[in-house]
mmCIF file of C-alpha atoms in Angstrom:
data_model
loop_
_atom_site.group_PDB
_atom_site.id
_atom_site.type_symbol
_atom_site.label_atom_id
_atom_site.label_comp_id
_atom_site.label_asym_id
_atom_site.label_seq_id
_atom_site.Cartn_x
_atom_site.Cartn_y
_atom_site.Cartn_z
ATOM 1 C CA UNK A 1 29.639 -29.490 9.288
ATOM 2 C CA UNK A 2 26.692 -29.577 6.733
ATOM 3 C CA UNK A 3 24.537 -27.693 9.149
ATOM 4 C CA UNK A 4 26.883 -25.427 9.454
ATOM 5 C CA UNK A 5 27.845 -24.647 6.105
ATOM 6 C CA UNK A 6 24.132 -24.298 5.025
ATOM 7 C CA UNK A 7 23.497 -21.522 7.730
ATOM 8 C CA UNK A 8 26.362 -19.595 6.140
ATOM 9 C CA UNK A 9 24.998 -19.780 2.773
ATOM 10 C CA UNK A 10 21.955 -18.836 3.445
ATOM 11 C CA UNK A 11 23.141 -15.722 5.511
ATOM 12 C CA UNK A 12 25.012 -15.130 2.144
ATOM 13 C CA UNK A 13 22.651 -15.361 -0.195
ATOM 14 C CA UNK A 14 20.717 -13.342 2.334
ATOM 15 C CA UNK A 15 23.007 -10.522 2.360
ATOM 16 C CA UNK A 16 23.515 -11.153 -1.649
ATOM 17 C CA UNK A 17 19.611 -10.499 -2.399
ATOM 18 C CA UNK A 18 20.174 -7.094 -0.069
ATOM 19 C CA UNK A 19 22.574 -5.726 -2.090
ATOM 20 C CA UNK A 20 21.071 -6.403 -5.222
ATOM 21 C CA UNK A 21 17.869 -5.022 -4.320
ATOM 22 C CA UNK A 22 19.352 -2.010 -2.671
ATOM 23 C CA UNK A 23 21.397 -1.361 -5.493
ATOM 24 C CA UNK A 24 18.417 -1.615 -7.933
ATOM 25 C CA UNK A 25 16.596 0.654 -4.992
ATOM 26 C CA UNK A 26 19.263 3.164 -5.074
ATOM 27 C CA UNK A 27 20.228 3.934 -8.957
ATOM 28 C CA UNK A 28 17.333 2.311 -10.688
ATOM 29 C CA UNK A 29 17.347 -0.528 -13.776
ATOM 30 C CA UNK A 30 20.783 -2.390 -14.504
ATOM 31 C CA UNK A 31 21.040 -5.268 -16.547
ATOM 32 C CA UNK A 32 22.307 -8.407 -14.774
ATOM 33 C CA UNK A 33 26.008 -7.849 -16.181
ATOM 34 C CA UNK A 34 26.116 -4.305 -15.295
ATOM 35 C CA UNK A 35 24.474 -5.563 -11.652
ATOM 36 C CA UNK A 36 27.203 -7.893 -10.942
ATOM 37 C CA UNK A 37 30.031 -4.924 -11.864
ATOM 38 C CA UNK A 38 28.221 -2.493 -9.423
ATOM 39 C CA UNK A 39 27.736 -5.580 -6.896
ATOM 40 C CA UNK A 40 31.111 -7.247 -7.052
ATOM 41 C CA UNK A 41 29.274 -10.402 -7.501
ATOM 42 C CA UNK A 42 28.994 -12.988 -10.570
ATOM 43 C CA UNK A 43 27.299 -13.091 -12.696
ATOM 44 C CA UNK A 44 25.959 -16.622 -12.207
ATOM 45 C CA UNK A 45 25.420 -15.272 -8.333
ATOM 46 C CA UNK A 46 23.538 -12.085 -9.611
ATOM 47 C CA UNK A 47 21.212 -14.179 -12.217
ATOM 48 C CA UNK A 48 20.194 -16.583 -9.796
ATOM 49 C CA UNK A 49 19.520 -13.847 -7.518
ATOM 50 C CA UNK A 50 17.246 -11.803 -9.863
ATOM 51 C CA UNK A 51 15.226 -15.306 -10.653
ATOM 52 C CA UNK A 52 14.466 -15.148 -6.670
ATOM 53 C CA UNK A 53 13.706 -11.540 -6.380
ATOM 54 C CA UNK A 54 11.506 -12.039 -10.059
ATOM 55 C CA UNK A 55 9.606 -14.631 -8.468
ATOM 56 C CA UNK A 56 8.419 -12.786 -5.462
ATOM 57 C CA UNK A 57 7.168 -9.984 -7.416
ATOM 58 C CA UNK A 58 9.630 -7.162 -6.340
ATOM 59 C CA UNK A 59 11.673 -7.126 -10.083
ATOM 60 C CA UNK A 60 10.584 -7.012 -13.348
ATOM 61 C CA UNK A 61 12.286 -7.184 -16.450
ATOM 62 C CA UNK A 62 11.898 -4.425 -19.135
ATOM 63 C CA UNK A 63 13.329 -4.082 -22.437
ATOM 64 C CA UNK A 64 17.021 -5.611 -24.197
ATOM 65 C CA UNK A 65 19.649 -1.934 -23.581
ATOM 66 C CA UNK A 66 23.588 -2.187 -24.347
ATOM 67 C CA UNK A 67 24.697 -1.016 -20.951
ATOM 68 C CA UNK A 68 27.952 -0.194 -22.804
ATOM 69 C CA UNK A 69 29.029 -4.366 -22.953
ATOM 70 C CA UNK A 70 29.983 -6.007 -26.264
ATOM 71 C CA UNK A 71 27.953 -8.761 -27.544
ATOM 72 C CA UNK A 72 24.092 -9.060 -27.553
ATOM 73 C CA UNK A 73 22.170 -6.317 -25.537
ATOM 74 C CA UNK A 74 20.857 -8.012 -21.800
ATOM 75 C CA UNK A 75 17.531 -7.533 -20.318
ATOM 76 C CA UNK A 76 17.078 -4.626 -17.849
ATOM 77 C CA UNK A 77 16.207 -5.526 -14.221
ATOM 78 C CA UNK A 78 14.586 -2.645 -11.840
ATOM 79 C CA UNK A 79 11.444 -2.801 -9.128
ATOM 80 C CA UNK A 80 8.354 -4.038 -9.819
ATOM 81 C CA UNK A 81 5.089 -2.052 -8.271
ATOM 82 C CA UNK A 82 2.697 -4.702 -9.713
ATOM 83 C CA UNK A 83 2.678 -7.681 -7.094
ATOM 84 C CA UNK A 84 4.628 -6.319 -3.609
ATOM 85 C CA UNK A 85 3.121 -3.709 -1.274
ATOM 86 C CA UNK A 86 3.066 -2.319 2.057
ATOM 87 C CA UNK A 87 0.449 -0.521 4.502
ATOM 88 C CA UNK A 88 0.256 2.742 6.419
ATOM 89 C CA UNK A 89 -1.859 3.089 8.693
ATOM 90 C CA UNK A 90 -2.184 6.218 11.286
ATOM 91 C CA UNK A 91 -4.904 6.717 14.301
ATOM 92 C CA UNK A 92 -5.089 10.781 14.625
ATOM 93 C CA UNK A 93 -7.631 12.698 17.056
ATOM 94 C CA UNK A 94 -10.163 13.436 14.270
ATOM 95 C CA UNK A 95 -9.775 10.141 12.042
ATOM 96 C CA UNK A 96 -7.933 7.082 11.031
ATOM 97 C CA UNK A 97 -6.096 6.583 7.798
ATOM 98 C CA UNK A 98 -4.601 3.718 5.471
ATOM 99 C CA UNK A 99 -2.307 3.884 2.616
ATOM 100 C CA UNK A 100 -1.088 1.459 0.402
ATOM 101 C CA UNK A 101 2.319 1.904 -1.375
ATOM 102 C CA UNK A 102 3.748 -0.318 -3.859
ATOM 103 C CA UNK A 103 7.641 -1.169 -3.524
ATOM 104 C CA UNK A 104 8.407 1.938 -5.948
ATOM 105 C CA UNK A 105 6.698 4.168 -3.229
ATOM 106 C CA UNK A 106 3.747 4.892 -5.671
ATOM 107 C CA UNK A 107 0.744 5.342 -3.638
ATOM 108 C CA UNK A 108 -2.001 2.829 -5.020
ATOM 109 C CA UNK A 109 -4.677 3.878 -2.489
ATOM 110 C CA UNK A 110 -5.704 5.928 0.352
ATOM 111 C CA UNK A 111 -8.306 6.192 2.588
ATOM 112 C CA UNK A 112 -9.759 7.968 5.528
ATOM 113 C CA UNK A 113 -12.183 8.044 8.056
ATOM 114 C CA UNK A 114 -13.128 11.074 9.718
ATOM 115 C CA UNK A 115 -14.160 10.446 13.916
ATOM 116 C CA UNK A 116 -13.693 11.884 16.883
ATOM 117 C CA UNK A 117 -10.876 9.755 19.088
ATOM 118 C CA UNK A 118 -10.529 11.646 22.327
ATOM 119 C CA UNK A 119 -10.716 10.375 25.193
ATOM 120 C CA UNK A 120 -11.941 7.032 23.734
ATOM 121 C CA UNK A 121 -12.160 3.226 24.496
ATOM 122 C CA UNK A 122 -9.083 1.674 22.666
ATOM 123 C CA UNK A 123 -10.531 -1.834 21.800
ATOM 124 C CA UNK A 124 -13.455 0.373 20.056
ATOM 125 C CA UNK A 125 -10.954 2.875 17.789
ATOM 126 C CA UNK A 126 -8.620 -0.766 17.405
ATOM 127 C CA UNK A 127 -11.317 -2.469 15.916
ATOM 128 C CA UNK A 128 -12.536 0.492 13.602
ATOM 129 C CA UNK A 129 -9.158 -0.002 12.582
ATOM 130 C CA UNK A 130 -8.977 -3.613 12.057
ATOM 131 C CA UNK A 131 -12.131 -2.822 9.847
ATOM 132 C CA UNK A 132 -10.304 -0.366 7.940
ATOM 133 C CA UNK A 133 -7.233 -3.233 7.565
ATOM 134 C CA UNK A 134 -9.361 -5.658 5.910
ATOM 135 C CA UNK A 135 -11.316 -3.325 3.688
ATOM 136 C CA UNK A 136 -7.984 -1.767 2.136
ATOM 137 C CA UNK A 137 -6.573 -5.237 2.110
ATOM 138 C CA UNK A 138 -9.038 -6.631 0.291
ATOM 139 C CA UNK A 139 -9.262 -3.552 -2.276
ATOM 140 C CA UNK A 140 -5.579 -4.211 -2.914
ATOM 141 C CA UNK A 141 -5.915 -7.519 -3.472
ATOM 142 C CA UNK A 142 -8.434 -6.813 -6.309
ATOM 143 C CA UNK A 143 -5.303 -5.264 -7.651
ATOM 144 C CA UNK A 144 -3.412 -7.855 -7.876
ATOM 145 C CA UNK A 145 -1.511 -6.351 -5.164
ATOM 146 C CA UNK A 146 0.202 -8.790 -1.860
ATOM 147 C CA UNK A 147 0.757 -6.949 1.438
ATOM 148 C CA UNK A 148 3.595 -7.687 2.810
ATOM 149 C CA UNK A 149 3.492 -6.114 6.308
ATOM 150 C CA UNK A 150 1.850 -2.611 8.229
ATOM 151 C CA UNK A 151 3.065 0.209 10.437
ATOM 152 C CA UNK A 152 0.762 2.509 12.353
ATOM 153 C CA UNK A 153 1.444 6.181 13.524
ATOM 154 C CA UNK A 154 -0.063 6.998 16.911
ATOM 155 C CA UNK A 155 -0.558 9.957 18.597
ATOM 156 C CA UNK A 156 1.481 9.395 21.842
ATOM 157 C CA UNK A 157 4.969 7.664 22.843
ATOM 158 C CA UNK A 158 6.142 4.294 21.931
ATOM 159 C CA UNK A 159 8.180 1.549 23.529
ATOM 160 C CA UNK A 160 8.019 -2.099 22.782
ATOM 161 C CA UNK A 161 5.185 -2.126 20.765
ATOM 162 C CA UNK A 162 3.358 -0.302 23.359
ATOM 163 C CA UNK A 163 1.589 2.994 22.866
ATOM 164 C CA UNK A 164 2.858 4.298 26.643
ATOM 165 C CA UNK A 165 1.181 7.224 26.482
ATOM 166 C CA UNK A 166 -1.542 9.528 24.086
ATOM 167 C CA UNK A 167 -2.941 11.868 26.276
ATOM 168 C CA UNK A 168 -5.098 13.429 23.333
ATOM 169 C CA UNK A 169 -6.493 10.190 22.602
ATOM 170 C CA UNK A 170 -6.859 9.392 26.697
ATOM 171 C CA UNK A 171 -4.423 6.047 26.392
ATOM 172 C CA UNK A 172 -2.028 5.037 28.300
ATOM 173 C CA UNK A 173 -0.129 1.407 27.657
ATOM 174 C CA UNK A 174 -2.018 0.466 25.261
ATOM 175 C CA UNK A 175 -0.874 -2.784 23.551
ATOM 176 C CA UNK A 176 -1.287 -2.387 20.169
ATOM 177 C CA UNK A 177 1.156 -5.160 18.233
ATOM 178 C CA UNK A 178 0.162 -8.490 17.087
ATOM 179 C CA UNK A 179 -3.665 -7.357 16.269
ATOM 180 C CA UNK A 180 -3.246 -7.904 12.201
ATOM 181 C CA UNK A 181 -2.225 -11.019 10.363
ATOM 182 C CA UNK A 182 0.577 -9.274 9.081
ATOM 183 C CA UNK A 183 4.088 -8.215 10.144
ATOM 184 C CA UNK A 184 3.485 -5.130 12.338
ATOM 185 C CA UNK A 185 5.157 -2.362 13.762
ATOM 186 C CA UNK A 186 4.633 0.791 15.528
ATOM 187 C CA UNK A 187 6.086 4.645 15.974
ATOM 188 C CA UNK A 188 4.865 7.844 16.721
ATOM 189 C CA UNK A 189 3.406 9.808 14.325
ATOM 190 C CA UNK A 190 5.665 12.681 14.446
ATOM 191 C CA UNK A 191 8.896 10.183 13.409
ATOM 192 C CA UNK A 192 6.574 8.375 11.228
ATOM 193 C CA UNK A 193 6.213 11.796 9.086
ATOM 194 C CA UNK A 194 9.606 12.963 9.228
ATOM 195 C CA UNK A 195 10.031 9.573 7.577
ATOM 196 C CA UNK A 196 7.576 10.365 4.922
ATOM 197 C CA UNK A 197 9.617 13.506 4.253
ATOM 198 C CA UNK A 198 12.279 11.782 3.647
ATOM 199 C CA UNK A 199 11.185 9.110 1.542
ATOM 200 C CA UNK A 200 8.307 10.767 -0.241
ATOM 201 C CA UNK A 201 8.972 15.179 0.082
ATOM 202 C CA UNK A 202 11.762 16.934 -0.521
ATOM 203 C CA UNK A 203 14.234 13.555 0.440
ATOM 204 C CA UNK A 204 16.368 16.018 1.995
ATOM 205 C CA UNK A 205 18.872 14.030 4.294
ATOM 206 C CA UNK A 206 19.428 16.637 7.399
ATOM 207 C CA UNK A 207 16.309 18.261 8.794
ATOM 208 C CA UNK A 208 13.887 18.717 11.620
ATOM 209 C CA UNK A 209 10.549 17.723 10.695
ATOM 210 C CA UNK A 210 7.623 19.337 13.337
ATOM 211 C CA UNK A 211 4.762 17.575 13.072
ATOM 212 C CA UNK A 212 1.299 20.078 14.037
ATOM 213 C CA UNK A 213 -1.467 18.196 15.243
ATOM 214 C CA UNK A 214 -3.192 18.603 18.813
ATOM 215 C CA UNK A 215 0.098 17.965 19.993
ATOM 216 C CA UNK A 216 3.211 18.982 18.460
ATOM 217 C CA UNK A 217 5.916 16.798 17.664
ATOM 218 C CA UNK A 218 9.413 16.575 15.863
ATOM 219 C CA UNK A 219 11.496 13.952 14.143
ATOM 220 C CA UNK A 220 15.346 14.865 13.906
ATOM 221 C CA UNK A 221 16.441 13.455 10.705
ATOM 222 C CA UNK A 222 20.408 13.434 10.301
ATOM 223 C CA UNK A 223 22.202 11.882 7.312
ATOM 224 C CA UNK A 224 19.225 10.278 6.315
ATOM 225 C CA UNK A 225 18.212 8.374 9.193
ATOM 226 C CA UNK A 226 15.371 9.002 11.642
ATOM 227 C CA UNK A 227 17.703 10.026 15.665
ATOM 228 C CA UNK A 228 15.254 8.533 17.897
ATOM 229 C CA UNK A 229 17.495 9.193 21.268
ATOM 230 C CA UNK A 230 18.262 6.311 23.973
ATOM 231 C CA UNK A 231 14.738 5.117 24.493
ATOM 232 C CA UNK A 232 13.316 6.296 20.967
ATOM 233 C CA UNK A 233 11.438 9.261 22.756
ATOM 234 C CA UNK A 234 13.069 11.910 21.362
ATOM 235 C CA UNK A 235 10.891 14.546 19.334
ATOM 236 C CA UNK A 236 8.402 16.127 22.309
ATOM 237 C CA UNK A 237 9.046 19.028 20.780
ATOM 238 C CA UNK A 238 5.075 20.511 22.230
ATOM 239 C CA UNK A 239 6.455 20.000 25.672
ATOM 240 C CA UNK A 240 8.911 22.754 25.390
ATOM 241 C CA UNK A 241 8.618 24.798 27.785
ATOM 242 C CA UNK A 242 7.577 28.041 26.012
ATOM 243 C CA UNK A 243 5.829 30.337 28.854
ATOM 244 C CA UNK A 244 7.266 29.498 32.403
ATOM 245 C CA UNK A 245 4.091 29.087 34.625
ATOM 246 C CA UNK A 246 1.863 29.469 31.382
ATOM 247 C CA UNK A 247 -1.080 27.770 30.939
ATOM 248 C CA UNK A 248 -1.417 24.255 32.101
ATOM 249 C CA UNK A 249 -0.807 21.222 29.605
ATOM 250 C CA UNK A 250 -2.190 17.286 29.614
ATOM 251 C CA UNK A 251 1.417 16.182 29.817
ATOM 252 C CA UNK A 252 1.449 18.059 33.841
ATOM 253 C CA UNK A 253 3.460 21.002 33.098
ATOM 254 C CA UNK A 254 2.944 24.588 32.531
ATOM 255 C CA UNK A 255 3.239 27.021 29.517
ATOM 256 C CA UNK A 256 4.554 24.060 26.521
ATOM 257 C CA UNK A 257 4.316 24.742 23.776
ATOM 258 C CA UNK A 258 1.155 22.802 22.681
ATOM 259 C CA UNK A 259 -0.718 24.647 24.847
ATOM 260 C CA UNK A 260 -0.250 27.718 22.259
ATOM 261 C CA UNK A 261 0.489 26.063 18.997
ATOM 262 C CA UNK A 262 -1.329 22.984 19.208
ATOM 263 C CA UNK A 263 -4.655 23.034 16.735
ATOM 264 C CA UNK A 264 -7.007 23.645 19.289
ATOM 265 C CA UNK A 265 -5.153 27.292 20.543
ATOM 266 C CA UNK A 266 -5.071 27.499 16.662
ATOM 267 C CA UNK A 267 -8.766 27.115 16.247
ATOM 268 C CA UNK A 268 -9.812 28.931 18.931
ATOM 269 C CA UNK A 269 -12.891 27.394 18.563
ATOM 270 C CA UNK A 270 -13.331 27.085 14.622
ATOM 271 C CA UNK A 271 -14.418 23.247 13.297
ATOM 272 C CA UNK A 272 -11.544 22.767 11.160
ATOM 273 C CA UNK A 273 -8.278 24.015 9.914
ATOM 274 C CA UNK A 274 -10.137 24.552 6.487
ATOM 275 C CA UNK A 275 -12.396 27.282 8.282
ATOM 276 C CA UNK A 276 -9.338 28.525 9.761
ATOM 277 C CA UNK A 277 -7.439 29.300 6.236
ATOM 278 C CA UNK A 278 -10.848 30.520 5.128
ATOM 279 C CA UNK A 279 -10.956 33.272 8.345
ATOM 280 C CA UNK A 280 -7.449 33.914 7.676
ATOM 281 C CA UNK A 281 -7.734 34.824 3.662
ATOM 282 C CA UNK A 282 -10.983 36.755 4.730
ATOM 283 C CA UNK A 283 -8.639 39.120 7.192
ATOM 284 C CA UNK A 284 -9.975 37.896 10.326
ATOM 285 C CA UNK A 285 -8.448 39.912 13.568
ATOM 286 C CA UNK A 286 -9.163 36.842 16.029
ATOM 287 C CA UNK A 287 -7.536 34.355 13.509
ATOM 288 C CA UNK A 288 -4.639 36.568 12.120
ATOM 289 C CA UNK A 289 -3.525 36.900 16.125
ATOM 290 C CA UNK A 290 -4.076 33.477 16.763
ATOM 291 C CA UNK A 291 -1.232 32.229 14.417
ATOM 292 C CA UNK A 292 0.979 34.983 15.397
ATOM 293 C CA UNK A 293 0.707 33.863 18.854
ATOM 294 C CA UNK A 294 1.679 30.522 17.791
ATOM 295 C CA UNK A 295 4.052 31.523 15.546
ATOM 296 C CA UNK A 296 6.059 33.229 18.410
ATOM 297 C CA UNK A 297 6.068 30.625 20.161
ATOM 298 C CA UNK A 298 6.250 28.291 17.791
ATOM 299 C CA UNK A 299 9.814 30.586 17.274
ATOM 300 C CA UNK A 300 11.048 30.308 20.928
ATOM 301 C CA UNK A 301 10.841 26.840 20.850
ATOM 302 C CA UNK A 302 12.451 26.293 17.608
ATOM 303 C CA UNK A 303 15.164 28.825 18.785
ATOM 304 C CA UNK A 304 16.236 25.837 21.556
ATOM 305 C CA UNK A 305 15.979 22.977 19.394
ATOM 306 C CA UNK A 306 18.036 24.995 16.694
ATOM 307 C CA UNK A 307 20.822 25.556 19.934
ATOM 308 C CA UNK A 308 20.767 21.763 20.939
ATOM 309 C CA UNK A 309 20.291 20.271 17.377
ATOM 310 C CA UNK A 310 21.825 22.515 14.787
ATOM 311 C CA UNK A 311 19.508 21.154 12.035
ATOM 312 C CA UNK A 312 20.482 21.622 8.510
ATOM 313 C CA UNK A 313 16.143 23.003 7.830
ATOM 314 C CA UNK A 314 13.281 23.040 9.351
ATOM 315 C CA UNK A 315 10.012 21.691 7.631
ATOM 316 C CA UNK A 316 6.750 22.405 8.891
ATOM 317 C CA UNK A 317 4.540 19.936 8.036
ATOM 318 C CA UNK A 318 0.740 18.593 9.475
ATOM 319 C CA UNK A 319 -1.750 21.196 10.220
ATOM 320 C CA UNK A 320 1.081 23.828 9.978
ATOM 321 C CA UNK A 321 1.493 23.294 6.677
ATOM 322 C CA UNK A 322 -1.880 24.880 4.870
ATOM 323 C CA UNK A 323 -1.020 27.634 7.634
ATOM 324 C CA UNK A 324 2.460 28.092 6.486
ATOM 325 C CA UNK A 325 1.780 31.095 4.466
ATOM 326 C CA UNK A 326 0.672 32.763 7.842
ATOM 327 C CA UNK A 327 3.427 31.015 10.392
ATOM 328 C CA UNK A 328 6.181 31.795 8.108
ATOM 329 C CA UNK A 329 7.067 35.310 8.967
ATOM 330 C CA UNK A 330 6.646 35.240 13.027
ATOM 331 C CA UNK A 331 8.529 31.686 13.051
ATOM 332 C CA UNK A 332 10.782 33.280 10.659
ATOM 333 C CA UNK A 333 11.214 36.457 13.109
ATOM 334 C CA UNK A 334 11.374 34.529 15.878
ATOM 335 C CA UNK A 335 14.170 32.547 14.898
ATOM 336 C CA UNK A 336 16.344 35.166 13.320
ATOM 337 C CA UNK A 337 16.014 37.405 16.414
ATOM 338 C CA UNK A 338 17.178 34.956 18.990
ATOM 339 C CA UNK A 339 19.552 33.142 16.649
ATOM 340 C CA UNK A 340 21.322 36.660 15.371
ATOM 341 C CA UNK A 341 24.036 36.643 17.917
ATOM 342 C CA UNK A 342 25.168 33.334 17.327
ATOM 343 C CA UNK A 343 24.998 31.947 13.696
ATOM 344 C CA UNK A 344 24.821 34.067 10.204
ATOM 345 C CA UNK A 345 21.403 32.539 9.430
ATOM 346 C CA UNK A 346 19.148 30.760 11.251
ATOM 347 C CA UNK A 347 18.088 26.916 9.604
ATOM 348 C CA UNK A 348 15.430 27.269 6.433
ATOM 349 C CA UNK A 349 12.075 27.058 7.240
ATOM 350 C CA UNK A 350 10.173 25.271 4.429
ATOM 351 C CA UNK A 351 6.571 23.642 4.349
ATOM 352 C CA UNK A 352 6.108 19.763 4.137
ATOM 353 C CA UNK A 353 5.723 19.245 0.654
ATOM 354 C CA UNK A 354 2.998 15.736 1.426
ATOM 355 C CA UNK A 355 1.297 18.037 4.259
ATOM 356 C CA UNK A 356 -1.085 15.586 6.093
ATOM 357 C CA UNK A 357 -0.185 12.554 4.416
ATOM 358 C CA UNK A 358 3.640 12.432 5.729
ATOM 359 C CA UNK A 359 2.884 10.249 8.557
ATOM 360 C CA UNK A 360 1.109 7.487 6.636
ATOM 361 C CA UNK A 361 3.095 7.640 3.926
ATOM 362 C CA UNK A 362 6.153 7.019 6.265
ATOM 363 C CA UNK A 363 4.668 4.506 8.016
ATOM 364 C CA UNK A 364 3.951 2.567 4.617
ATOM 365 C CA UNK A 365 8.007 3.724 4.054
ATOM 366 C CA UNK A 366 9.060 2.177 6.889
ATOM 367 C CA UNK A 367 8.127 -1.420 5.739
ATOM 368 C CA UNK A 368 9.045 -1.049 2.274
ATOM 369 C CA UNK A 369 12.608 0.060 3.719
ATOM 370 C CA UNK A 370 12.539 -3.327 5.541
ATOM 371 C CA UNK A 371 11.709 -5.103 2.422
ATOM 372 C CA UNK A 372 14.986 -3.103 0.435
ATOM 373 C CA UNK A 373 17.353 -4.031 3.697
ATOM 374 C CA UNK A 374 16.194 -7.628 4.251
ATOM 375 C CA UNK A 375 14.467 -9.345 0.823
ATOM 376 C CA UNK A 376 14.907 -12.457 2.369
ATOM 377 C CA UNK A 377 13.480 -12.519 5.637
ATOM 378 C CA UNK A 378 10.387 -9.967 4.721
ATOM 379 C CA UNK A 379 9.751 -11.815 1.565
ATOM 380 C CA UNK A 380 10.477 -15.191 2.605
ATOM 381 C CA UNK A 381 12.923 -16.242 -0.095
#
């Protein structure tokens, strides 16, 4: 009966620290009275509580306010940046990229290293990034800093902890969990920064986030939650058929998507997207009709997801974001030309407001979200 009765409290308390952290999460500093009126709980409960969450590091206490009680003013209570943090981490074609964020998702560092992942031996890129781990671990630490756990956006689809398939990158099942000392997980990059967007842009709640990279990806966002369909591969939004018996594409079909929108039909042979903007400002002919190709078809695919989806906007975010300025109007055209018949107006199209950060910053998001929905398990109270 003892046993018993212990398990339930601590499954309590469990679900007590939760709410108390997600309420502190969700409307900022209380004091402990005004925490246990918003909670339900007592205030004994909520006290004890904060001396937990205080002595992991994820609360501080600022200065005595009234919150509107009689009697002597309390102590405020909100999240602490100082001690707690999390990691991002992202493997893209042309680099690999950390990010720590604290549990206030402020950014504390970030760094990148530029390289050239196609077609390349896994265990080689893995260990560049274990490098990278222990280097931004260790810089964090300097901080005064703990990291609590890691995600990593990949450039390719996603079950069990195994990358199943990154045809850029030339990997396919490609275990990638359990290689850190740390609580780990794993999504594609296109969810991961549809994530960020929601956590660190515009924290809109409905949208369809399209992620341009090689590839092209999408993360359906709908009342604030990531839709990830039955096996968590929804999003291939570059393997839209575009073109019927266009151009081949890696996946083994014909005329996606990708194969006109993706960064290298962008390029068309420039080094960088940089060089691209700079052809584009300059009036280039060969650049200019480059992103109105992939603007139109950028449009036709949009057009079906739009149909299927019905998403509140549309943000353009990775390497179509600095290119917005010159995707906007033949998206834009696109979409109102097919959608006409059947809708007033077609979805907003906006840019990413964290461009090429999204996907790191969301997979740093993702743990701290774990931290906010389970104190007691991620921080080991």
């Amino acid at each position: 009966m003892g046993s018993s009765r212990g398990v339930r409290h601590d499954s309590m308390r469990a679900r007590n620290l939760a709410v108390v952290l997600g309420t502190l999460h969700r409307s900022g500093p209380h004091t402990r009275a005004a925490l246990a009126e918003l909670t339900g709980l007592t205030k004994t409960t909520v006290s004890s509580l904060i001396s937990d969450l205080l002595e992991a590091g994820v609360v501080s206490e600022s200065g005595a306010v009234r919150a509107g009680e009689r009697g002597r003013p309390g102590v405020a209570v909100g999240l602490s940046g100082q001690r707690v943090a999390t990691l991002g981490l992202e493997i893209n074609i042309d680099y690999l990229a950390a990010c720590v964020v604290d549990v206030t998702r402020t950014v504390r560092l970030r760094r990148t290293r530029p390289a050239d992942n196609r077609n390349s031996n896994p265990a080689d890129i893995l260990q560049g990034l274990r490098d990278l781990v222990k280097e931004t671990t260790a810089e964090a630490e300097e901080s005064g800093l703990r990291i609590i756990g890691a995600a990593l956006a990949v450039p390719g689809t996603v079950e069990g902890g195994v990358l199943r398939s990154a045809p850029h990158l030339g990997w396919r099942d490609v275990r990638v969990a359990d290689l850190f000392d740390l609580p780990f997980a794993i999504d594609n990059e296109a969810n991961l920064a549809a994530l960020g967007e929601l956590w660190f842009g515009s924290r809109a709640t409905d949208f369809l986030y399209v992620s341009g990279e090689i590839g092209v990806g999408a993360g359906l966002v709908v009342d604030g939650a990531l839709f990830r369909g039955t096996f968590g591969l929804a999003g291939e939004l570059g393997h839209v058929v575009v073109v019927p018996d266009g151009p081949a594409c890696r996946c083994g079909g014909r005329g996606c998507l990708e194969v006109y929108a993706g960064q290298d039909a962008l390029l068309n042979g420039l080094d960088s997207v940089a060089s691209l903007v700079e052809h584009l400002e300059s009036g280039d002919p060969e650049a200019s009709a480059a992103c109105e190709r992939a603007g139109h078809a950028l449009g036709v695919a949009l057009t079906s997801a739009v149909h299927l989806l019905d998403p509140g906007k549309i943000v353009l975010g990775g390497i179509f974001a600095p290119l917005f300025p010159w995707l906007e109007a033949p998206v834009g055209a696109g979409l109102t030309a097919r959608l006409g018949q059947m809708r007033a107006t077609p979805p907003a199209l906006v840019v990413s407001e964290i461009g090429a950060d999204a996907a790191v910053l969301g997979a740093a998001g993702l743990i701290i979200q774990r931290v906010i929905a389970d104190p007691a398990q991620t921080l080991a109270l």
